[in-house]
Amino acid sequence: MKFRLLQFSKAFALIFILFACTENDPEIPLGEFDSGILIMNEGSFGSNDGEVYHLNSTTDELKANIFEEANARPFAGLLQDMVLENDRLYLVANTGKVEVVNPGDFTSLGSVTADLDQPRSLTVNSGKLFISDYGPYDASYATPESYIAVVNNTLGGEVSTKIAVSRKPEDLISYGKYVLVAGSEEGKVEVIDAEKSELIETIEVEGSPSRFFEADGKIYLFSPNGDELILYSFHLDNFTLATTTHYPISNATGKFAIDENGVMYILTSSGWPDYQDGIALLDIFGSAIDPTWYEGSGFYGIGYDPVLDEIYVTNSNGFQGNGTVTVLDEDGVEKRSFEVGRGPSGFMFR
């Protein structure tokens, strides 16, 4: 999962509600899923049984398969990402579709179900959807025809055009009328003019750029590079590199969570044949760094709860049945665990 989720703290949301409303503005009641924790379960290859669970943070009630419950049909795909933009929640399946739902009750608002191959994530800009897609595999299982699919309606519909980009695009992020694309296989950041739906700039980087994140008013790029992790920031007035910082964190995956102070919790994995997994800690604004902050095996997703300062880490359990979630405190002490769906890979804290 490229699980690109800008996590907004509940405290900030409460302050916004209290001070943004006036006597003349009636409050819109929150839906059942407008608070709590959404848990993304990728599903298993071949079964296409990806789904979303909801955890009530107050009662600890866990609801399974909330998409199917709301729409009387299964999600029927491998869930790659969840993106919340403009009061709409986009469920991206790398089996070739995007479902658009009301985030409060998960009822369907629309979809993109045709002319996609292996979508990874999306962003909304200029009234359009921009969907990163690996494109089809060729005979050698390479992806030479990767693209960004453009849909001229934020509720879905037909793909209007495909913008060719470097192989295996992952995360996207909007800035003004522009969309930045993380090209993971060729080490590129590609910039699209969203109004024109045209590629206008390419920035060369090292490593395997996977995700963007925002901190201290800047956009950063997370790029694992074997024995090190590289973080980039950008001059957004002319789309050039501003800073390049190398950290001695080996085997970083593309999955991480970040707290409100810039402390990152990064999933690491040695891969085959050892499969030694862990969580590295990195303070991007300070000096703290711990490449082996927490260790184990089978880790598949991670998230950070900004209200309780807890770290949620998932275990796929080898896709042999359902996965589990373990909750850690800021010292890495296990507090509780519970069973979720197949291949849990990320979270959205609301």
mmCIF file of C-alpha atoms in Angstrom:
data_model
loop_
_atom_site.group_PDB
_atom_site.id
_atom_site.type_symbol
_atom_site.label_atom_id
_atom_site.label_comp_id
_atom_site.label_asym_id
_atom_site.label_seq_id
_atom_site.Cartn_x
_atom_site.Cartn_y
_atom_site.Cartn_z
ATOM 1 C CA MET A 1 0.000 0.000 0.000
ATOM 2 C CA LYS A 2 1.061 3.212 -0.890
ATOM 3 C CA PHE A 3 -0.965 4.623 1.703
ATOM 4 C CA ARG A 4 -0.840 8.391 1.156
ATOM 5 C CA LEU A 5 -3.003 9.890 4.072
ATOM 6 C CA LEU A 6 -2.580 13.379 5.416
ATOM 7 C CA GLN A 7 -3.482 12.721 9.032
ATOM 8 C CA PHE A 8 -5.414 15.523 10.661
ATOM 9 C CA SER A 9 -5.567 15.499 14.434
ATOM 10 C CA LYS A 10 -8.925 15.240 16.129
ATOM 11 C CA ALA A 11 -7.998 18.125 18.366
ATOM 12 C CA PHE A 12 -7.478 20.402 15.367
ATOM 13 C CA ALA A 13 -10.752 19.248 13.861
ATOM 14 C CA LEU A 14 -12.625 20.048 17.072
ATOM 15 C CA ILE A 15 -11.108 23.532 17.278
ATOM 16 C CA PHE A 16 -12.010 24.162 13.652
ATOM 17 C CA ILE A 17 -15.627 23.158 14.231
ATOM 18 C CA LEU A 18 -15.977 25.288 17.351
ATOM 19 C CA PHE A 19 -14.575 28.475 15.863
ATOM 20 C CA ALA A 20 -15.512 28.176 12.182
ATOM 21 C CA CYS A 21 -19.235 27.892 12.815
ATOM 22 C CA THR A 22 -21.395 30.959 13.421
ATOM 23 C CA GLU A 23 -24.938 31.305 14.654
ATOM 24 C CA ASN A 24 -26.103 31.507 11.038
ATOM 25 C CA ASP A 25 -24.291 28.337 9.970
ATOM 26 C CA PRO A 26 -26.113 25.184 11.048
ATOM 27 C CA GLU A 27 -23.839 22.381 12.150
ATOM 28 C CA ILE A 28 -23.781 19.348 9.897
ATOM 29 C CA PRO A 29 -24.064 16.211 12.038
ATOM 30 C CA LEU A 30 -21.103 13.871 11.841
ATOM 31 C CA GLY A 31 -21.595 10.523 10.185
ATOM 32 C CA GLU A 32 -20.724 7.278 11.913
ATOM 33 C CA PHE A 33 -17.324 7.062 10.214
ATOM 34 C CA ASP A 34 -16.407 10.771 10.412
ATOM 35 C CA SER A 35 -14.580 9.977 13.656
ATOM 36 C CA GLY A 36 -12.534 7.028 14.812
ATOM 37 C CA ILE A 37 -10.021 4.987 12.832
ATOM 38 C CA LEU A 38 -10.406 3.535 9.351
ATOM 39 C CA ILE A 39 -8.322 0.408 8.789
ATOM 40 C CA MET A 40 -7.412 -0.462 5.215
ATOM 41 C CA ASN A 41 -7.259 -4.196 4.486
ATOM 42 C CA GLU A 42 -5.628 -4.805 1.127
ATOM 43 C CA GLY A 43 -7.068 -8.264 0.586
ATOM 44 C CA SER A 44 -5.390 -11.291 -0.936
ATOM 45 C CA PHE A 45 -4.310 -11.754 -4.530
ATOM 46 C CA GLY A 46 -6.821 -13.814 -6.463
ATOM 47 C CA SER A 47 -9.582 -13.374 -3.917
ATOM 48 C CA ASN A 48 -9.820 -9.582 -4.364
ATOM 49 C CA ASP A 49 -11.320 -9.317 -0.882
ATOM 50 C CA GLY A 50 -9.981 -5.900 0.125
ATOM 51 C CA GLU A 51 -12.178 -3.989 2.577
ATOM 52 C CA VAL A 52 -12.256 -1.234 5.189
ATOM 53 C CA TYR A 53 -12.830 -1.727 8.917
ATOM 54 C CA HIS A 54 -13.818 1.014 11.359
ATOM 55 C CA LEU A 55 -12.649 1.243 14.966
ATOM 56 C CA ASN A 56 -14.662 3.453 17.331
ATOM 57 C CA SER A 57 -11.978 5.144 19.439
ATOM 58 C CA THR A 58 -14.370 5.706 22.339
ATOM 59 C CA THR A 59 -16.012 2.292 22.640
ATOM 60 C CA ASP A 60 -13.360 0.119 20.918
ATOM 61 C CA GLU A 61 -16.137 -1.332 18.755
ATOM 62 C CA LEU A 62 -14.698 -2.746 15.532
ATOM 63 C CA LYS A 63 -16.931 -2.887 12.447
ATOM 64 C CA ALA A 64 -15.873 -5.061 9.515
ATOM 65 C CA ASN A 65 -16.532 -4.632 5.788
ATOM 66 C CA ILE A 66 -18.125 -1.208 6.010
ATOM 67 C CA PHE A 67 -18.122 -0.648 2.234
ATOM 68 C CA GLU A 68 -20.083 -3.841 1.644
ATOM 69 C CA GLU A 69 -22.430 -3.066 4.519
ATOM 70 C CA ALA A 70 -23.196 0.415 3.163
ATOM 71 C CA ASN A 71 -23.622 -0.583 -0.495
ATOM 72 C CA ALA A 72 -24.928 -4.156 -0.377
ATOM 73 C CA ARG A 73 -22.074 -5.359 -2.571
ATOM 74 C CA PRO A 74 -18.473 -6.357 -1.860
ATOM 75 C CA PHE A 75 -15.640 -3.981 -2.598
ATOM 76 C CA ALA A 76 -14.252 -6.671 -4.939
ATOM 77 C CA GLY A 77 -10.682 -5.485 -5.397
ATOM 78 C CA LEU A 78 -7.224 -5.256 -3.870
ATOM 79 C CA LEU A 79 -7.300 -2.033 -1.844
ATOM 80 C CA GLN A 80 -4.143 -0.016 -2.487
ATOM 81 C CA ASP A 81 -4.872 3.413 -1.003
ATOM 82 C CA MET A 82 -7.439 5.587 0.734
ATOM 83 C CA VAL A 83 -7.406 9.315 -0.048
ATOM 84 C CA LEU A 84 -9.619 11.892 1.657
ATOM 85 C CA GLU A 85 -10.073 15.102 -0.339
ATOM 86 C CA ASN A 86 -12.884 17.659 -0.467
ATOM 87 C CA ASP A 87 -15.256 15.646 1.746
ATOM 88 C CA ARG A 88 -14.969 12.615 -0.484
ATOM 89 C CA LEU A 89 -13.106 9.422 0.234
ATOM 90 C CA TYR A 90 -11.415 7.649 -2.658
ATOM 91 C CA LEU A 91 -10.727 3.923 -2.387
ATOM 92 C CA VAL A 92 -8.052 2.976 -4.923
ATOM 93 C CA ALA A 93 -7.843 -0.672 -5.980
ATOM 94 C CA ASN A 94 -4.764 -1.809 -7.864
ATOM 95 C CA THR A 95 -7.016 -4.300 -9.639
ATOM 96 C CA GLY A 96 -8.254 -1.502 -11.882
ATOM 97 C CA LYS A 97 -10.820 0.739 -10.233
ATOM 98 C CA VAL A 98 -11.482 3.653 -7.885
ATOM 99 C CA GLU A 99 -14.572 3.806 -5.667
ATOM 100 C CA VAL A 100 -15.791 7.210 -4.432
ATOM 101 C CA VAL A 101 -17.714 7.161 -1.145
ATOM 102 C CA ASN A 102 -19.244 9.516 1.374
ATOM 103 C CA PRO A 103 -16.723 9.394 4.232
ATOM 104 C CA GLY A 104 -19.457 9.663 6.876
ATOM 105 C CA ASP A 105 -21.428 6.570 5.948
ATOM 106 C CA PHE A 106 -19.429 4.944 3.098
ATOM 107 C CA THR A 107 -22.312 5.070 0.634
ATOM 108 C CA SER A 108 -21.185 5.141 -2.982
ATOM 109 C CA LEU A 109 -20.985 8.468 -4.802
ATOM 110 C CA GLY A 110 -19.383 7.254 -8.005
ATOM 111 C CA SER A 111 -16.485 5.268 -9.424
ATOM 112 C CA VAL A 112 -13.874 4.834 -12.117
ATOM 113 C CA THR A 113 -14.092 1.248 -13.319
ATOM 114 C CA ALA A 114 -12.832 1.296 -16.911
ATOM 115 C CA ASP A 115 -9.574 2.044 -18.733
ATOM 116 C CA LEU A 116 -7.361 1.603 -15.660
ATOM 117 C CA ASP A 117 -4.697 -1.079 -15.216
ATOM 118 C CA GLN A 118 -2.910 -0.975 -11.850
ATOM 119 C CA PRO A 119 -3.845 2.282 -10.095
ATOM 120 C CA ARG A 120 -1.783 3.206 -7.047
ATOM 121 C CA SER A 121 -3.049 6.511 -5.650
ATOM 122 C CA LEU A 122 -4.703 9.765 -6.663
ATOM 123 C CA THR A 123 -5.090 13.456 -5.987
ATOM 124 C CA VAL A 124 -7.762 16.026 -6.821
ATOM 125 C CA ASN A 125 -6.844 19.220 -8.656
ATOM 126 C CA SER A 126 -8.673 21.699 -10.903
ATOM 127 C CA GLY A 127 -11.906 19.730 -10.617
ATOM 128 C CA LYS A 128 -10.254 16.549 -11.922
ATOM 129 C CA LEU A 129 -8.947 13.255 -10.613
ATOM 130 C CA PHE A 130 -5.302 12.430 -11.311
ATOM 131 C CA ILE A 131 -4.690 8.701 -10.788
ATOM 132 C CA SER A 132 -1.209 7.155 -10.817
ATOM 133 C CA ASP A 133 -1.160 3.841 -12.667
ATOM 134 C CA TYR A 134 1.642 1.357 -13.379
ATOM 135 C CA GLY A 135 0.030 0.508 -16.687
ATOM 136 C CA PRO A 136 -0.041 -3.026 -18.113
ATOM 137 C CA TYR A 137 2.767 -5.531 -17.679
ATOM 138 C CA ASP A 138 4.689 -6.485 -20.790
ATOM 139 C CA ALA A 139 6.027 -9.977 -21.518
ATOM 140 C CA SER A 140 8.921 -9.415 -19.087
ATOM 141 C CA TYR A 141 6.630 -8.085 -16.320
ATOM 142 C CA ALA A 142 8.012 -4.594 -16.784
ATOM 143 C CA THR A 143 5.757 -1.528 -16.927
ATOM 144 C CA PRO A 144 6.973 0.631 -19.829
ATOM 145 C CA GLU A 145 3.549 2.221 -20.328
ATOM 146 C CA SER A 146 2.967 3.801 -16.909
ATOM 147 C CA TYR A 147 0.711 6.837 -16.845
ATOM 148 C CA ILE A 148 -1.396 9.303 -14.895
ATOM 149 C CA ALA A 149 -5.079 8.834 -15.737
ATOM 150 C CA VAL A 150 -7.149 12.029 -15.787
ATOM 151 C CA VAL A 151 -10.878 11.974 -15.020
ATOM 152 C CA ASN A 152 -12.740 15.256 -15.569
ATOM 153 C CA ASN A 153 -15.126 14.731 -12.665
ATOM 154 C CA THR A 154 -14.277 14.347 -8.978
ATOM 155 C CA LEU A 155 -17.122 11.812 -8.633
ATOM 156 C CA GLY A 156 -15.534 9.520 -11.198
ATOM 157 C CA GLY A 157 -16.604 8.511 -14.673
ATOM 158 C CA GLU A 158 -14.528 7.973 -17.799
ATOM 159 C CA VAL A 159 -10.793 8.472 -18.195
ATOM 160 C CA SER A 160 -10.396 11.489 -20.492
ATOM 161 C CA THR A 161 -6.660 11.244 -21.111
ATOM 162 C CA LYS A 162 -3.520 9.436 -20.001
ATOM 163 C CA ILE A 163 -0.300 11.343 -19.330
ATOM 164 C CA ALA A 164 2.779 9.185 -19.949
ATOM 165 C CA VAL A 165 5.228 9.231 -17.009
ATOM 166 C CA SER A 166 8.235 7.238 -15.821
ATOM 167 C CA ARG A 167 7.819 3.626 -14.765
ATOM 168 C CA LYS A 168 5.842 2.744 -11.643
ATOM 169 C CA PRO A 169 4.416 6.068 -10.443
ATOM 170 C CA GLU A 170 3.357 5.936 -6.813
ATOM 171 C CA ASP A 171 2.226 8.874 -4.715
ATOM 172 C CA LEU A 172 0.875 12.216 -5.952
ATOM 173 C CA ILE A 173 0.443 15.541 -4.193
ATOM 174 C CA SER A 174 -1.169 18.798 -5.312
ATOM 175 C CA TYR A 175 0.373 22.244 -5.010
ATOM 176 C CA GLY A 176 -1.648 25.076 -6.479
ATOM 177 C CA LYS A 177 -2.580 24.071 -10.009
ATOM 178 C CA TYR A 178 0.232 21.531 -10.160
ATOM 179 C CA VAL A 179 0.485 17.821 -9.385
ATOM 180 C CA LEU A 180 3.774 16.227 -8.311
ATOM 181 C CA VAL A 181 4.264 12.541 -9.120
ATOM 182 C CA ALA A 182 6.721 10.189 -7.390
ATOM 183 C CA GLY A 183 8.252 7.957 -10.088
ATOM 184 C CA SER A 184 9.563 5.059 -8.030
ATOM 185 C CA GLU A 185 11.439 2.954 -10.572
ATOM 186 C CA GLU A 186 13.370 5.595 -12.493
ATOM 187 C CA GLY A 187 14.042 8.058 -9.654
ATOM 188 C CA LYS A 188 12.020 10.993 -10.919
ATOM 189 C CA VAL A 189 9.568 13.578 -9.673
ATOM 190 C CA GLU A 190 7.353 14.666 -12.536
ATOM 191 C CA VAL A 191 5.288 17.863 -12.431
ATOM 192 C CA ILE A 192 1.929 18.120 -14.189
ATOM 193 C CA ASP A 193 0.015 21.296 -14.974
ATOM 194 C CA ALA A 194 -3.429 20.183 -13.803
ATOM 195 C CA GLU A 195 -5.361 22.789 -15.738
ATOM 196 C CA LYS A 196 -3.762 21.725 -19.024
ATOM 197 C CA SER A 197 -3.299 18.050 -18.060
ATOM 198 C CA GLU A 198 0.272 18.256 -19.354
ATOM 199 C CA LEU A 199 3.658 17.152 -18.029
ATOM 200 C CA ILE A 200 5.820 20.282 -17.695
ATOM 201 C CA GLU A 201 8.857 19.400 -15.564
ATOM 202 C CA THR A 202 10.988 16.448 -14.441
ATOM 203 C CA ILE A 203 13.256 16.440 -11.369
ATOM 204 C CA GLU A 204 15.911 13.724 -11.092
ATOM 205 C CA VAL A 205 16.389 12.172 -7.630
ATOM 206 C CA GLU A 206 18.161 9.177 -6.111
ATOM 207 C CA GLY A 207 16.570 6.092 -4.646
ATOM 208 C CA SER A 208 13.011 4.883 -5.103
ATOM 209 C CA PRO A 209 10.741 7.858 -4.421
ATOM 210 C CA SER A 210 7.508 6.553 -2.954
ATOM 211 C CA ARG A 211 5.592 9.120 -0.919
ATOM 212 C CA PHE A 212 5.222 12.837 -0.348
ATOM 213 C CA PHE A 213 4.407 14.391 2.992
ATOM 214 C CA GLU A 214 3.963 17.902 4.339
ATOM 215 C CA ALA A 215 5.758 19.261 7.396
ATOM 216 C CA ASP A 216 6.624 22.761 8.571
ATOM 217 C CA GLY A 217 4.892 24.253 5.542
ATOM 218 C CA LYS A 218 7.021 22.318 3.054
ATOM 219 C CA ILE A 219 6.526 19.346 0.765
ATOM 220 C CA TYR A 220 8.981 16.493 1.306
ATOM 221 C CA LEU A 221 9.682 13.360 -0.706
ATOM 222 C CA PHE A 222 10.456 10.028 0.983
ATOM 223 C CA SER A 223 12.943 8.003 -1.075
ATOM 224 C CA PRO A 224 14.465 4.716 0.213
ATOM 225 C CA ASN A 225 17.857 3.916 -1.292
ATOM 226 C CA GLY A 226 19.141 0.560 -0.051
ATOM 227 C CA ASP A 227 21.397 1.244 2.937
ATOM 228 C CA GLU A 228 20.078 4.760 3.423
ATOM 229 C CA LEU A 229 16.946 6.869 3.372
ATOM 230 C CA ILE A 230 16.862 10.168 1.483
ATOM 231 C CA LEU A 231 14.434 13.007 2.183
ATOM 232 C CA TYR A 232 14.064 15.782 -0.376
ATOM 233 C CA SER A 233 12.331 19.147 -0.224
ATOM 234 C CA PHE A 234 11.601 21.461 -3.139
ATOM 235 C CA HIS A 235 11.588 25.058 -4.282
ATOM 236 C CA LEU A 236 7.968 25.151 -5.360
ATOM 237 C CA ASP A 237 8.273 28.413 -7.298
ATOM 238 C CA ASN A 238 10.463 26.777 -9.969
ATOM 239 C CA PHE A 239 10.292 23.055 -9.081
ATOM 240 C CA THR A 240 13.921 22.476 -8.242
ATOM 241 C CA LEU A 241 15.470 20.622 -5.315
ATOM 242 C CA ALA A 242 15.853 22.657 -2.130
ATOM 243 C CA THR A 243 17.339 20.166 0.359
ATOM 244 C CA THR A 244 18.673 16.614 0.163
ATOM 245 C CA THR A 245 19.234 14.807 3.473
ATOM 246 C CA HIS A 246 20.666 11.303 3.847
ATOM 247 C CA TYR A 247 19.925 9.114 6.886
ATOM 248 C CA PRO A 248 21.565 5.782 7.842
ATOM 249 C CA ILE A 249 18.337 3.771 7.777
ATOM 250 C CA SER A 250 18.600 0.531 5.800
ATOM 251 C CA ASN A 251 15.846 -1.367 4.056
ATOM 252 C CA ALA A 252 13.209 1.322 4.424
ATOM 253 C CA THR A 253 9.961 0.421 2.739
ATOM 254 C CA GLY A 254 7.640 3.074 1.355
ATOM 255 C CA LYS A 255 5.448 2.944 4.446
ATOM 256 C CA PHE A 256 5.743 5.354 7.359
ATOM 257 C CA ALA A 257 3.737 7.444 9.798
ATOM 258 C CA ILE A 258 4.658 10.895 11.057
ATOM 259 C CA ASP A 259 3.538 12.780 14.151
ATOM 260 C CA GLU A 260 2.777 16.472 14.487
ATOM 261 C CA ASN A 261 6.363 17.231 15.592
ATOM 262 C CA GLY A 262 8.083 15.613 12.627
ATOM 263 C CA VAL A 263 8.951 12.280 14.250
ATOM 264 C CA MET A 264 8.684 9.505 11.671
ATOM 265 C CA TYR A 265 8.030 5.818 12.296
ATOM 266 C CA ILE A 266 9.314 3.939 9.251
ATOM 267 C CA LEU A 267 8.676 0.311 8.340
ATOM 268 C CA THR A 268 11.842 -1.546 7.353
ATOM 269 C CA SER A 269 12.239 -5.025 5.891
ATOM 270 C CA SER A 270 15.295 -7.030 4.866
ATOM 271 C CA GLY A 271 13.195 -9.006 2.382
ATOM 272 C CA TRP A 272 13.997 -12.469 1.148
ATOM 273 C CA PRO A 273 15.469 -14.693 2.540
ATOM 274 C CA ASP A 274 15.688 -13.270 6.069
ATOM 275 C CA TYR A 275 12.455 -11.263 6.277
ATOM 276 C CA GLN A 276 13.587 -9.307 9.316
ATOM 277 C CA ASP A 277 11.184 -6.426 9.784
ATOM 278 C CA GLY A 278 11.256 -3.431 12.059
ATOM 279 C CA ILE A 279 10.286 0.153 12.737
ATOM 280 C CA ALA A 280 12.934 2.872 12.535
ATOM 281 C CA LEU A 281 12.465 6.176 14.369
ATOM 282 C CA LEU A 282 13.613 9.434 12.806
ATOM 283 C CA ASP A 283 13.138 13.011 14.012
ATOM 284 C CA ILE A 284 13.457 15.078 10.848
ATOM 285 C CA PHE A 285 13.723 18.358 12.781
ATOM 286 C CA GLY A 286 15.998 17.084 15.554
ATOM 287 C CA SER A 287 18.813 14.618 16.103
ATOM 288 C CA ALA A 288 16.960 11.507 17.268
ATOM 289 C CA ILE A 289 17.399 8.472 15.061
ATOM 290 C CA ASP A 290 16.995 4.797 15.920
ATOM 291 C CA PRO A 291 17.128 2.340 12.983
ATOM 292 C CA THR A 292 15.950 -0.546 15.210
ATOM 293 C CA TRP A 293 13.373 1.162 17.436
ATOM 294 C CA TYR A 294 11.049 -1.857 17.230
ATOM 295 C CA GLU A 295 11.693 -5.276 15.697
ATOM 296 C CA GLY A 296 9.637 -8.230 14.517
ATOM 297 C CA SER A 297 8.409 -9.918 11.344
ATOM 298 C CA GLY A 298 5.430 -9.751 9.031
ATOM 299 C CA PHE A 299 4.900 -5.982 9.394
ATOM 300 C CA TYR A 300 2.718 -4.634 6.613
ATOM 301 C CA GLY A 301 1.329 -1.214 7.549
ATOM 302 C CA ILE A 302 1.745 1.593 10.052
ATOM 303 C CA GLY A 303 -0.133 4.619 11.375
ATOM 304 C CA TYR A 304 0.040 7.237 14.117
ATOM 305 C CA ASP A 305 -2.841 8.319 16.383
ATOM 306 C CA PRO A 306 -2.291 12.053 17.085
ATOM 307 C CA VAL A 307 -4.742 12.133 20.000
ATOM 308 C CA LEU A 308 -3.351 9.285 22.120
ATOM 309 C CA ASP A 309 0.205 9.421 20.722
ATOM 310 C CA GLU A 310 0.072 5.755 19.796
ATOM 311 C CA ILE A 311 1.639 3.872 16.908
ATOM 312 C CA TYR A 312 -0.452 1.272 15.078
ATOM 313 C CA VAL A 313 1.460 -1.465 13.261
ATOM 314 C CA THR A 314 -0.132 -4.247 11.237
ATOM 315 C CA ASN A 315 0.968 -7.811 10.615
ATOM 316 C CA SER A 316 -0.152 -9.643 7.490
ATOM 317 C CA ASN A 317 0.436 -13.037 9.131
ATOM 318 C CA GLY A 318 1.703 -14.240 5.778
ATOM 319 C CA PHE A 319 -1.767 -13.715 4.265
ATOM 320 C CA GLN A 320 -2.736 -16.992 5.905
ATOM 321 C CA GLY A 321 -6.073 -15.831 7.201
ATOM 322 C CA ASN A 322 -6.719 -12.443 8.747
ATOM 323 C CA GLY A 323 -4.112 -9.940 9.838
ATOM 324 C CA THR A 324 -3.605 -8.276 13.200
ATOM 325 C CA VAL A 325 -2.983 -4.776 14.546
ATOM 326 C CA THR A 326 -0.662 -4.065 17.475
ATOM 327 C CA VAL A 327 -0.793 -0.719 19.268
ATOM 328 C CA LEU A 328 2.462 0.698 20.709
ATOM 329 C CA ASP A 329 3.139 3.659 22.941
ATOM 330 C CA GLU A 330 5.889 6.181 22.177
ATOM 331 C CA ASP A 331 8.404 3.974 24.010
ATOM 332 C CA GLY A 332 7.626 0.997 21.796
ATOM 333 C CA VAL A 333 5.729 -0.846 24.532
ATOM 334 C CA GLU A 334 2.868 -3.024 23.281
ATOM 335 C CA LYS A 335 -0.467 -1.901 24.719
ATOM 336 C CA ARG A 336 -3.026 -4.086 22.939
ATOM 337 C CA SER A 337 -3.701 -6.006 19.736
ATOM 338 C CA PHE A 338 -6.729 -7.138 17.747
ATOM 339 C CA GLU A 339 -7.656 -9.048 14.591
ATOM 340 C CA VAL A 340 -8.690 -7.245 11.421
ATOM 341 C CA GLY A 341 -9.092 -8.222 7.747
ATOM 342 C CA ARG A 342 -6.825 -9.798 5.153
ATOM 343 C CA GLY A 343 -3.550 -7.934 4.531
ATOM 344 C CA PRO A 344 -4.046 -4.830 6.730
ATOM 345 C CA SER A 345 -1.843 -2.138 5.233
ATOM 346 C CA GLY A 346 -2.740 1.315 6.558
ATOM 347 C CA PHE A 347 -4.906 3.638 8.605
ATOM 348 C CA MET A 348 -6.806 6.890 8.505
ATOM 349 C CA PHE A 349 -7.289 8.647 11.851
ATOM 350 C CA ARG A 350 -10.303 10.972 11.894
#
